[in-house]
XYZ file of N, CA, C and O in Angstrom:
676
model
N 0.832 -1.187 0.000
C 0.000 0.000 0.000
C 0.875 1.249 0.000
O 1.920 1.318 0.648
N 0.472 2.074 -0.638
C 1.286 3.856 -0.582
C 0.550 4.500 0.507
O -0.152 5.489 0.298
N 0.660 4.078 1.425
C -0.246 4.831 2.989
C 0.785 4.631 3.869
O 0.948 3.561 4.456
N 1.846 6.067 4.067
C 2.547 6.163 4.982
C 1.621 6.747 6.622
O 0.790 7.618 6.877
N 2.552 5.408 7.617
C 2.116 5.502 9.178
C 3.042 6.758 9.520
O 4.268 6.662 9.465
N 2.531 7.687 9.799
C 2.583 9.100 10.351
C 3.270 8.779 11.682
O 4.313 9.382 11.933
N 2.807 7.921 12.527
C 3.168 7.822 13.813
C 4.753 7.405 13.546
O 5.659 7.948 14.177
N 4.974 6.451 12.612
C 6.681 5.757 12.696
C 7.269 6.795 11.939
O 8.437 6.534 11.648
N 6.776 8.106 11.436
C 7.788 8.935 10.827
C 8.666 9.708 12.333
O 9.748 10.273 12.175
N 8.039 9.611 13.632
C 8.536 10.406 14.287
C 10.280 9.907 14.598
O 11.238 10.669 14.727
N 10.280 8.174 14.668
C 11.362 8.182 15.242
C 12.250 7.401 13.923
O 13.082 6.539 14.204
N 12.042 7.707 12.798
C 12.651 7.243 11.306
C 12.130 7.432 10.478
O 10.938 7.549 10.761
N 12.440 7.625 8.858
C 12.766 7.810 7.776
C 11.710 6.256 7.292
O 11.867 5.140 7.789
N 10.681 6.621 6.227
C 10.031 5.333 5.953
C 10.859 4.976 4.324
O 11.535 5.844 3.772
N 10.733 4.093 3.943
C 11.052 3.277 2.525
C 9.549 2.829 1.964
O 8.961 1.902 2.521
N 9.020 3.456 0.952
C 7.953 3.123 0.145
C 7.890 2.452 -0.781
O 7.871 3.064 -1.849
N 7.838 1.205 -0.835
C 7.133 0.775 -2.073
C 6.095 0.121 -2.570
O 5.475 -0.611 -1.799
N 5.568 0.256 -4.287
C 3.980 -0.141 -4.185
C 4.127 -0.033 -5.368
O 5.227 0.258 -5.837
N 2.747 -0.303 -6.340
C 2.260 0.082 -7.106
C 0.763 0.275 -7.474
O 0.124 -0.716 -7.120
N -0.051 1.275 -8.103
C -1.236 1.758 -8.193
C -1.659 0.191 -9.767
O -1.030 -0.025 -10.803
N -2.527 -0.300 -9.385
C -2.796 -1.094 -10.404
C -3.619 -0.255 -11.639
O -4.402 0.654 -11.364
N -3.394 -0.595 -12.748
C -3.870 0.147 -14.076
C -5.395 0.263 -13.883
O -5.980 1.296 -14.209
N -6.213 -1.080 -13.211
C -7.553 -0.889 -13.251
C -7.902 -0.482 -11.780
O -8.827 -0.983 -11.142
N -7.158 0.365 -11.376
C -7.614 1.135 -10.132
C -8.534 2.550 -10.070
O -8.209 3.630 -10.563
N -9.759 2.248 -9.333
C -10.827 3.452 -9.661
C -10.279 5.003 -9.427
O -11.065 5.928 -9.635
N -8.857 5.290 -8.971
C -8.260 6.164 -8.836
C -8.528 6.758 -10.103
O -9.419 7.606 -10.151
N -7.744 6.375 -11.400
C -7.801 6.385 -12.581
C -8.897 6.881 -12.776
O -8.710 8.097 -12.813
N -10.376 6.569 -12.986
C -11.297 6.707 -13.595
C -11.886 8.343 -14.074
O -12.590 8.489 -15.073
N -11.624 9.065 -13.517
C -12.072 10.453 -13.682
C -10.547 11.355 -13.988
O -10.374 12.551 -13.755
N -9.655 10.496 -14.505
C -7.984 11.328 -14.744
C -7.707 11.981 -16.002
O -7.152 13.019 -16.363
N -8.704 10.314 -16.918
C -8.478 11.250 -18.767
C -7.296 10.245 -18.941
O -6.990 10.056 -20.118
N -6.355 9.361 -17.736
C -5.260 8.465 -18.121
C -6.055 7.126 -18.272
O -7.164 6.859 -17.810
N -5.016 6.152 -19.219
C -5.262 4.902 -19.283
C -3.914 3.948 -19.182
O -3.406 3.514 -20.215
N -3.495 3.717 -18.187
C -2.633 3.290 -17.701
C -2.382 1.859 -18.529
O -3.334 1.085 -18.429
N -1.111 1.317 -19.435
C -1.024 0.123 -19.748
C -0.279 -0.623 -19.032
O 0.042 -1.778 -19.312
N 0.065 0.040 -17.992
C 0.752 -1.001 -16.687
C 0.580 -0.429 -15.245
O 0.153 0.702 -15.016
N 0.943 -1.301 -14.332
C 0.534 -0.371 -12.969
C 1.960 0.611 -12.978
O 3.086 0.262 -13.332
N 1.501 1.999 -12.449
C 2.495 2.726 -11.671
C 2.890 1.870 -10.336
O 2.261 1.390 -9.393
N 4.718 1.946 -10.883
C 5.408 1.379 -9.520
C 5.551 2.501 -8.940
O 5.328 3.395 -9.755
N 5.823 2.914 -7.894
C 6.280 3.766 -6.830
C 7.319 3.321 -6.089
O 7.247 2.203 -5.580
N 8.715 4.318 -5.871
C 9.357 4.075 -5.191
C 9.530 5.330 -4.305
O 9.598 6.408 -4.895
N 9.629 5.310 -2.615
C 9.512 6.834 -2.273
C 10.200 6.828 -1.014
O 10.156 5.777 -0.375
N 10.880 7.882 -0.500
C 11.027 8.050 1.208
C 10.128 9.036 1.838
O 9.954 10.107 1.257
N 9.668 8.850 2.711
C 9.155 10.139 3.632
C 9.911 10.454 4.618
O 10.666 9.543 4.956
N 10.000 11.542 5.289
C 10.699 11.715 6.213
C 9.793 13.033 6.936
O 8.981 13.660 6.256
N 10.064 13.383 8.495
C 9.154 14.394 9.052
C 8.188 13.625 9.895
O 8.438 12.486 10.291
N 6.894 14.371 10.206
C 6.179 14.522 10.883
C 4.876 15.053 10.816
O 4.775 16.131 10.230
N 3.494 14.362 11.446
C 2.700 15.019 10.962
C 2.293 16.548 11.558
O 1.288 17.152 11.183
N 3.253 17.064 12.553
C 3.143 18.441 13.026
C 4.280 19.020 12.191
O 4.117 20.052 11.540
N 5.328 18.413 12.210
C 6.221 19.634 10.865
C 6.139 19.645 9.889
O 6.341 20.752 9.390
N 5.747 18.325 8.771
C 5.280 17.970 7.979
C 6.106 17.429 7.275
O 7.313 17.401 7.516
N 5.497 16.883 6.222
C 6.477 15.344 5.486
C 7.059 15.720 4.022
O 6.407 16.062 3.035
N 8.231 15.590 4.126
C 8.806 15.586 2.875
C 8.264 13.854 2.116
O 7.802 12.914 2.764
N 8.518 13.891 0.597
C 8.186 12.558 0.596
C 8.878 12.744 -0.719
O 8.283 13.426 -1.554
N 10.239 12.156 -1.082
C 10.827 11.712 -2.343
C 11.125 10.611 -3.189
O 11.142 9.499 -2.661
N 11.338 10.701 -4.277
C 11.496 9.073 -4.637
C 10.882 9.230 -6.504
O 10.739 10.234 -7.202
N 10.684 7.980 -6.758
C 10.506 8.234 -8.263
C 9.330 7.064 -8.287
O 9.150 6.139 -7.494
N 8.513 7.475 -9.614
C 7.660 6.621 -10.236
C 7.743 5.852 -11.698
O 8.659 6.216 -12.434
N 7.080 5.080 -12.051
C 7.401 4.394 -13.588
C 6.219 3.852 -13.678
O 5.485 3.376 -12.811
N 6.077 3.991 -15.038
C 4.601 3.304 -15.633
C 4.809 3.352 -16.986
O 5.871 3.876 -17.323
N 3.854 2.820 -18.141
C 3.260 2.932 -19.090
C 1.969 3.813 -19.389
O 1.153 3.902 -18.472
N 1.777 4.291 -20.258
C 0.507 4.862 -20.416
C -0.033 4.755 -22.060
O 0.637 4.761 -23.092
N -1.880 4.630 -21.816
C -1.679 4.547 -23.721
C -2.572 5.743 -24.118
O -3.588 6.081 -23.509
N -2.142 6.249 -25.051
C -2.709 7.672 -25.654
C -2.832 7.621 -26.807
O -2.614 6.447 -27.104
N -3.120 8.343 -27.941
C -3.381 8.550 -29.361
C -2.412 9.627 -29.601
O -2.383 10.671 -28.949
N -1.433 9.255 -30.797
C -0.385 10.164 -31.595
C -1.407 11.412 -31.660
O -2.537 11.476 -32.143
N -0.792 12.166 -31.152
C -1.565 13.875 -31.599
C -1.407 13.861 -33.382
O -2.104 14.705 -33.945
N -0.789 13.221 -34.027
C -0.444 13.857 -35.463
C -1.342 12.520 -36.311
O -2.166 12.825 -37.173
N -1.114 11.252 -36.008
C -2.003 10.277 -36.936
C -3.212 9.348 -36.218
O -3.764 8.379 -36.738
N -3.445 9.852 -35.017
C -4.448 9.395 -34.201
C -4.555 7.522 -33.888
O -5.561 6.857 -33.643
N -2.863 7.000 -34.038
C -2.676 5.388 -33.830
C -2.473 5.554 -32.712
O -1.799 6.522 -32.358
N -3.056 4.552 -31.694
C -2.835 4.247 -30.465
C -1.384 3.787 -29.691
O -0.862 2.674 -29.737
N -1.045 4.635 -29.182
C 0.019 4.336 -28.606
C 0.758 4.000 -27.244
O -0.140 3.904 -26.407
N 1.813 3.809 -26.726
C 2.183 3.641 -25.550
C 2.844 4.148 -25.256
O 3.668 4.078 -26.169
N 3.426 5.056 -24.156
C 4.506 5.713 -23.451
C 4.624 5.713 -22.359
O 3.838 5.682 -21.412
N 6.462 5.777 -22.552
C 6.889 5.406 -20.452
C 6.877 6.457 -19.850
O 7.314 7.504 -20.327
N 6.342 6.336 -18.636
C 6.074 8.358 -18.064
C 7.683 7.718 -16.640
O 7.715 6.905 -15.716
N 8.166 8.175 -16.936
C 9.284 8.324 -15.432
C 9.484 9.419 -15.016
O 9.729 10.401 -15.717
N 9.377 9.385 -13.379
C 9.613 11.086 -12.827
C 9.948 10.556 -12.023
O 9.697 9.392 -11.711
N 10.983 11.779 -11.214
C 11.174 12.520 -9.941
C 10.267 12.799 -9.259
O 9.291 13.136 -9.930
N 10.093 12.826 -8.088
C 8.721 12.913 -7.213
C 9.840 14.223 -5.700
O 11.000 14.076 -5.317
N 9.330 14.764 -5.494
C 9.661 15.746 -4.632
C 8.574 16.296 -4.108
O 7.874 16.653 -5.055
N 8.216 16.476 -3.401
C 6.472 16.935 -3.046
C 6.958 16.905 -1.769
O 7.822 16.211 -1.234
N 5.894 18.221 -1.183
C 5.776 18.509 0.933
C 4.276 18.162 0.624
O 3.596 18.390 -0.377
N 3.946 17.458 1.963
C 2.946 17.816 2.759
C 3.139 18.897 4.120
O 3.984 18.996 5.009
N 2.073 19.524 3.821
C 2.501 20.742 5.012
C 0.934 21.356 5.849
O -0.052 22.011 5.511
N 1.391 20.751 6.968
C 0.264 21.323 8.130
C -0.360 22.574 8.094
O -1.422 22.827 8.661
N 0.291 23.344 7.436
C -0.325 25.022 7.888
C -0.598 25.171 6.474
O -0.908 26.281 6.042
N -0.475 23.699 5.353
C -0.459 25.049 3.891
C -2.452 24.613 3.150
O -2.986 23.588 3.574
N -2.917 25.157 2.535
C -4.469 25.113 2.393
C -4.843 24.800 1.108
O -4.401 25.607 0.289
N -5.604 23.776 0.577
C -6.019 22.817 -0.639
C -5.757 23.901 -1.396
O -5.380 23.544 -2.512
N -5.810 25.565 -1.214
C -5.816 26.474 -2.348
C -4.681 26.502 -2.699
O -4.590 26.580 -3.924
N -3.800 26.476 -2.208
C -2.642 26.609 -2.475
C -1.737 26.408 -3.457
O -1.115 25.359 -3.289
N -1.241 27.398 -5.015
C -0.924 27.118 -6.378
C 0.198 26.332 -6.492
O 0.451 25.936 -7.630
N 1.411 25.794 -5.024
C 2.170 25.124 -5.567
C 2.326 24.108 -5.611
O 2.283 23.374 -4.624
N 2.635 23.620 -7.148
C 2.079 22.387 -7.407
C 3.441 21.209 -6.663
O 3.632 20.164 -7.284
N 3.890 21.349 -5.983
C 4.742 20.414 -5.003
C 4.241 19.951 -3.939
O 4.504 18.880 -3.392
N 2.924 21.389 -3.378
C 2.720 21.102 -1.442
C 1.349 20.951 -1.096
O 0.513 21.737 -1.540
N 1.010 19.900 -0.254
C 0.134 19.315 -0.277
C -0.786 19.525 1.031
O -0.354 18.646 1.777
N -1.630 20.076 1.604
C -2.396 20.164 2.508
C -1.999 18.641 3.205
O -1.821 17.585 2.598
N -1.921 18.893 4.722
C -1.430 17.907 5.528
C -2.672 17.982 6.883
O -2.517 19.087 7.401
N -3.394 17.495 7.344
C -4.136 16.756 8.407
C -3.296 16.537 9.554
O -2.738 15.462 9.777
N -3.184 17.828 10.475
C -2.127 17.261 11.697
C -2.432 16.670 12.830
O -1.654 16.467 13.762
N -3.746 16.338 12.766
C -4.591 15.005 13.148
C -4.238 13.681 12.371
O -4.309 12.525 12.787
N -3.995 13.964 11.615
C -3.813 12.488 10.720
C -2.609 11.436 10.979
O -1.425 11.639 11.245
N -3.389 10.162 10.796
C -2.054 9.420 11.676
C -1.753 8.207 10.196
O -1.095 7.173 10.312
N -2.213 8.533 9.294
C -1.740 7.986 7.965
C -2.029 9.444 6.759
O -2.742 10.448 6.721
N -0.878 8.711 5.810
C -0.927 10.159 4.845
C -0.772 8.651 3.900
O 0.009 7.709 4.033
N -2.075 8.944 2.740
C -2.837 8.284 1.426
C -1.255 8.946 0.562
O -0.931 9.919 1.243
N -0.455 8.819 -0.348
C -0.086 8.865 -1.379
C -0.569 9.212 -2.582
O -0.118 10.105 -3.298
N -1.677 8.365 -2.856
C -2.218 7.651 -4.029
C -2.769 9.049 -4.948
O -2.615 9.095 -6.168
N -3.312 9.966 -4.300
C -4.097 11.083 -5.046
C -3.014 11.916 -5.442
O -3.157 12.456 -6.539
N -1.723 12.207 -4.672
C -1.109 12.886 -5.058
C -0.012 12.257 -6.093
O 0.763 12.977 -6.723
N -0.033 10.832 -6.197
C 0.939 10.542 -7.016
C -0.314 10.340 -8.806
O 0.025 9.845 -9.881
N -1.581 10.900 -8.451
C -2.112 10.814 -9.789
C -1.767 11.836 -10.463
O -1.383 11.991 -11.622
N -2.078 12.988 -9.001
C -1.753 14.554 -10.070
C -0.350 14.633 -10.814
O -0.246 15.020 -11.978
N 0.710 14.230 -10.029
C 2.282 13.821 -10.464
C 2.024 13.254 -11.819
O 2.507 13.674 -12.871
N 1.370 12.450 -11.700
C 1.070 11.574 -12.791
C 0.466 12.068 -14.149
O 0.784 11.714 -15.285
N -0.387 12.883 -13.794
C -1.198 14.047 -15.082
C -0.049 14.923 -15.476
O 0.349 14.907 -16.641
N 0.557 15.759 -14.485
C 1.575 16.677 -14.742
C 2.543 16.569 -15.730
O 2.963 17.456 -16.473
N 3.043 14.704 -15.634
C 4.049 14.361 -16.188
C 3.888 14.135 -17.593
O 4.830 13.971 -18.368
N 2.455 14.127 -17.963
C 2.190 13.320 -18.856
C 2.658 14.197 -20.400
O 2.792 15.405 -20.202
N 2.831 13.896 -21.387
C 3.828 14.758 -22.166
C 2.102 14.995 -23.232
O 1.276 14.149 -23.577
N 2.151 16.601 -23.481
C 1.384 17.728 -23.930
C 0.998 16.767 -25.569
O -0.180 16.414 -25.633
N 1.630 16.483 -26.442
C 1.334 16.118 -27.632
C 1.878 14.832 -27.771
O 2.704 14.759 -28.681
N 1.676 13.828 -27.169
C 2.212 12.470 -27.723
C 2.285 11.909 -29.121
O 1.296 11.641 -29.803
N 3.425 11.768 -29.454
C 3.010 11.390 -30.704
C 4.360 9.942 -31.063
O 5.545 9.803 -30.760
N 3.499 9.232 -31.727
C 4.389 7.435 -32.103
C 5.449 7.875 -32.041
O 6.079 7.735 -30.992
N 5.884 8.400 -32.886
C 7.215 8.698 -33.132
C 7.803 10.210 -33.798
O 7.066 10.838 -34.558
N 8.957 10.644 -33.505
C 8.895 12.228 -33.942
C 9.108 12.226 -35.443
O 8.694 13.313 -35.845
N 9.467 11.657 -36.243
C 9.258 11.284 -37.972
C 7.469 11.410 -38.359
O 7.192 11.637 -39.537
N 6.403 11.270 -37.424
C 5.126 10.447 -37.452
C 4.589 11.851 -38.961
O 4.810 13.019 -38.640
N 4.097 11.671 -40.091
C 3.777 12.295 -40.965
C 2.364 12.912 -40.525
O 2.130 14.106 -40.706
N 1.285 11.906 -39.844
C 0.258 12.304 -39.602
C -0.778 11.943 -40.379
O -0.678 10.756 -40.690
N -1.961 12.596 -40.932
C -3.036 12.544 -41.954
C -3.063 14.006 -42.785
O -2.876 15.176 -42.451
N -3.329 13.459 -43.795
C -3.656 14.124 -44.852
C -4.725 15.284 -44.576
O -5.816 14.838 -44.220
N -4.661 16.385 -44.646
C -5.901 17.511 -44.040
C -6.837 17.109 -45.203
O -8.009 17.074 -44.827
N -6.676 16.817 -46.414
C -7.515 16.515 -47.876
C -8.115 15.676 -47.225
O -9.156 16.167 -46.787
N -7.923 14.198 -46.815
C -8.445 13.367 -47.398
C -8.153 12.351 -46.115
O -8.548 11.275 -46.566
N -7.776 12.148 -45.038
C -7.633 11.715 -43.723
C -6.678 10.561 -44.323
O -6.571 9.589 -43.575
N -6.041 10.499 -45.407
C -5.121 8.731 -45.832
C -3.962 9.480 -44.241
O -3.634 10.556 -43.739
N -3.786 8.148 -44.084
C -1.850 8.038 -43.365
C -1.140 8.326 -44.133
O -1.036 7.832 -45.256
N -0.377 9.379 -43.559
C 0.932 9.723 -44.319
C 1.998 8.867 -44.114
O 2.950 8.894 -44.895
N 1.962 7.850 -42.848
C 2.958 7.102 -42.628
C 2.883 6.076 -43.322
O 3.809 5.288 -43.513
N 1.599 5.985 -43.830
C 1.386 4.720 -45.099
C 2.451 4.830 -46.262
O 3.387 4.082 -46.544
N 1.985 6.065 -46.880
C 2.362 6.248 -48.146
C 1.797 7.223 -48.772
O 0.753 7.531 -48.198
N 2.057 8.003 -49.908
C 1.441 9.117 -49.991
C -0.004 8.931 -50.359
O -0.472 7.855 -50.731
N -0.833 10.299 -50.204
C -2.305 9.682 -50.519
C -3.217 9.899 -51.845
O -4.428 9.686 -51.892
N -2.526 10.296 -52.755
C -2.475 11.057 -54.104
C -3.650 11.904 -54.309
O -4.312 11.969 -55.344
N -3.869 12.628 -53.086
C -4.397 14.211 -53.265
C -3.743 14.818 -54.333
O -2.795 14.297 -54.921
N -4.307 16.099 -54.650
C -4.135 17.237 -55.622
C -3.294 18.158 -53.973
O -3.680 18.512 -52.859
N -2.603 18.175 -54.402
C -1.328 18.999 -53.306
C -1.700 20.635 -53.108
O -1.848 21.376 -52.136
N -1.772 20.794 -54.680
C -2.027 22.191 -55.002
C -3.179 22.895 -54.538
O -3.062 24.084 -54.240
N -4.726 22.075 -54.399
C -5.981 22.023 -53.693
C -5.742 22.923 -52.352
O -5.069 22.648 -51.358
N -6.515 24.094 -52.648
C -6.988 24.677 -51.066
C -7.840 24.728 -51.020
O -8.593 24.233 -51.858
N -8.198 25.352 -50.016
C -9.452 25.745 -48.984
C -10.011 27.041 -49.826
O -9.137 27.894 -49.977
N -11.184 27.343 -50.363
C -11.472 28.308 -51.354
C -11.477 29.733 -50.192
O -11.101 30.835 -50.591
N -11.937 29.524 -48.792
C -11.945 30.165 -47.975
C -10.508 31.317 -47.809
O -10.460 32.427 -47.280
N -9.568 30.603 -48.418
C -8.527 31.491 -48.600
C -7.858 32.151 -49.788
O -6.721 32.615 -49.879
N -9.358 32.045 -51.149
C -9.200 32.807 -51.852
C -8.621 34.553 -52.201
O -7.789 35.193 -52.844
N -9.558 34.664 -51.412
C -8.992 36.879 -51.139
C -7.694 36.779 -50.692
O -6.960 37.564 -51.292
N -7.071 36.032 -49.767
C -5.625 36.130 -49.375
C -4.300 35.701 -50.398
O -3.142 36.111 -50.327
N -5.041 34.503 -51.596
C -4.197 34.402 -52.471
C -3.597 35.871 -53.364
O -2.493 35.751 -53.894
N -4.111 36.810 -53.465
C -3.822 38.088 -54.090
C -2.656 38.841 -53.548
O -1.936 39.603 -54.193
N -2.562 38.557 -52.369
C -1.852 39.122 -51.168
C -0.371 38.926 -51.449
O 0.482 39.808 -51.350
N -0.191 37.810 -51.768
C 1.055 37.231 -51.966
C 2.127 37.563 -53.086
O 2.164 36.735 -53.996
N 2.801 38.381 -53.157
C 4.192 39.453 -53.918
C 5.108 38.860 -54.046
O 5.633 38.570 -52.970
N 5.627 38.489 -54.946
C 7.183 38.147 -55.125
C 8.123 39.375 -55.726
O 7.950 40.212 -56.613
N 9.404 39.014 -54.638
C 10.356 40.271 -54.666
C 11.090 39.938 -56.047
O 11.958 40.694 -56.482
C-alpha cells in the first residue's frame, strides 16, 4: 500500500514501495489509461506536526493517441517525485509540489497525489514517433502509409482573397 504511518515517521525515515494497479478506480475520472501499474518508489521523512517531505521516483506505461495520426500508442512516463505535505499550507494553495497535511492524521494516502504527479508528467502532444507524418488535411489517408495522391495544389477556397496578397520580390 502507498499509505505512509505518520506515527513511525517520528522516530525514522520510511522506505515506500507499491504500485497503483492500471484498473484502479483512482484512474477513472484522470483522462489516463494506464497500460501497466504505476510502480512507486519513495522516502518520507518528518512529521505530521512539521510535515512530510516525501521523495522518490515513479514508472509506468501509459496509452494515448499520436496527436499527429491518431494510432494508439504507448509511453513510459518516469519522474522525480519531490512533493511537501505541510500542516499550515491550504487545498488552495498554487504550488504544485505542497500538499495540505491533516495534523490530526495518523496515515498520509499517497495515491491522489501521485495521480496529479502523474497528469503533470504526462507529455502535452504524444506522438508514435517524432518522424510520425500524420493525416492528410484533404483526405484523412496516413501519411505514414504512403502518400495519398491528393491534388497537393488544392486549397481551402476560404482562402481565396488572401491568395492576391502574396508578392514576389
Amino acid at each position: 500500500m502507498l499509505i505512509v504511518d505518520l506515527r513511525c515517521l517520528e522516530q525514522a525515515s520510511a522506505e515506500i514501495e507499491g504500485e497503483i494497479p492500471a484498473d484502479d478506480p483512482l484512474w477513472e475520472d484522470s483522462g489516463v489509461e494506464l497500460a501497466t501499474p504505476l510502480a512507486v518508489q519513495v522516502t518520507a521523512d518528518g512529521s505530521s506536526a512539521r510535515g512530510v517531505w516525501v521523495r522518490g521516483s515513479f514508472l509506468g506505461r501509459i496509452r494515448s493517441r499520436c496527436r499527429r495520426c491518431l494510432e494508439q500508442v504507448e509511453i513510459e512516463v518516469a519522474e522525480e517525485l519531490a512533493v511537501y505535505f505541510d500542516p499550515d499550507a491550504s487545498a488552495t494553495d498554487e504550488d504544485v509540489t505542497l500538499y495540505a497535511l491533516d495534523p490530526q492524521a495518523d496515515e498520509l494516502d499517497l495515491r491522489p497525489s501521485l495521480k496529479e504527479r502523474l497528469v503533470l508528467a504526462l507529455p502535452a502532444y504524444p506522438v508514435c514517433r517524432e518522424v510520425c507524418r500524420g493525416l492528410c488535411p484533404h483526405c484523412g489517408a496516413k501519411l505514414n502509409e504512403g502518400e495519398c495522391g491528393c491534388d497537393a495544389a488544392e486549397s481551402d477556397p476560404r482562402w481565396g482573397p488572401l491568395q492576391g496578397l502574396h508578392s514576389e520580390d
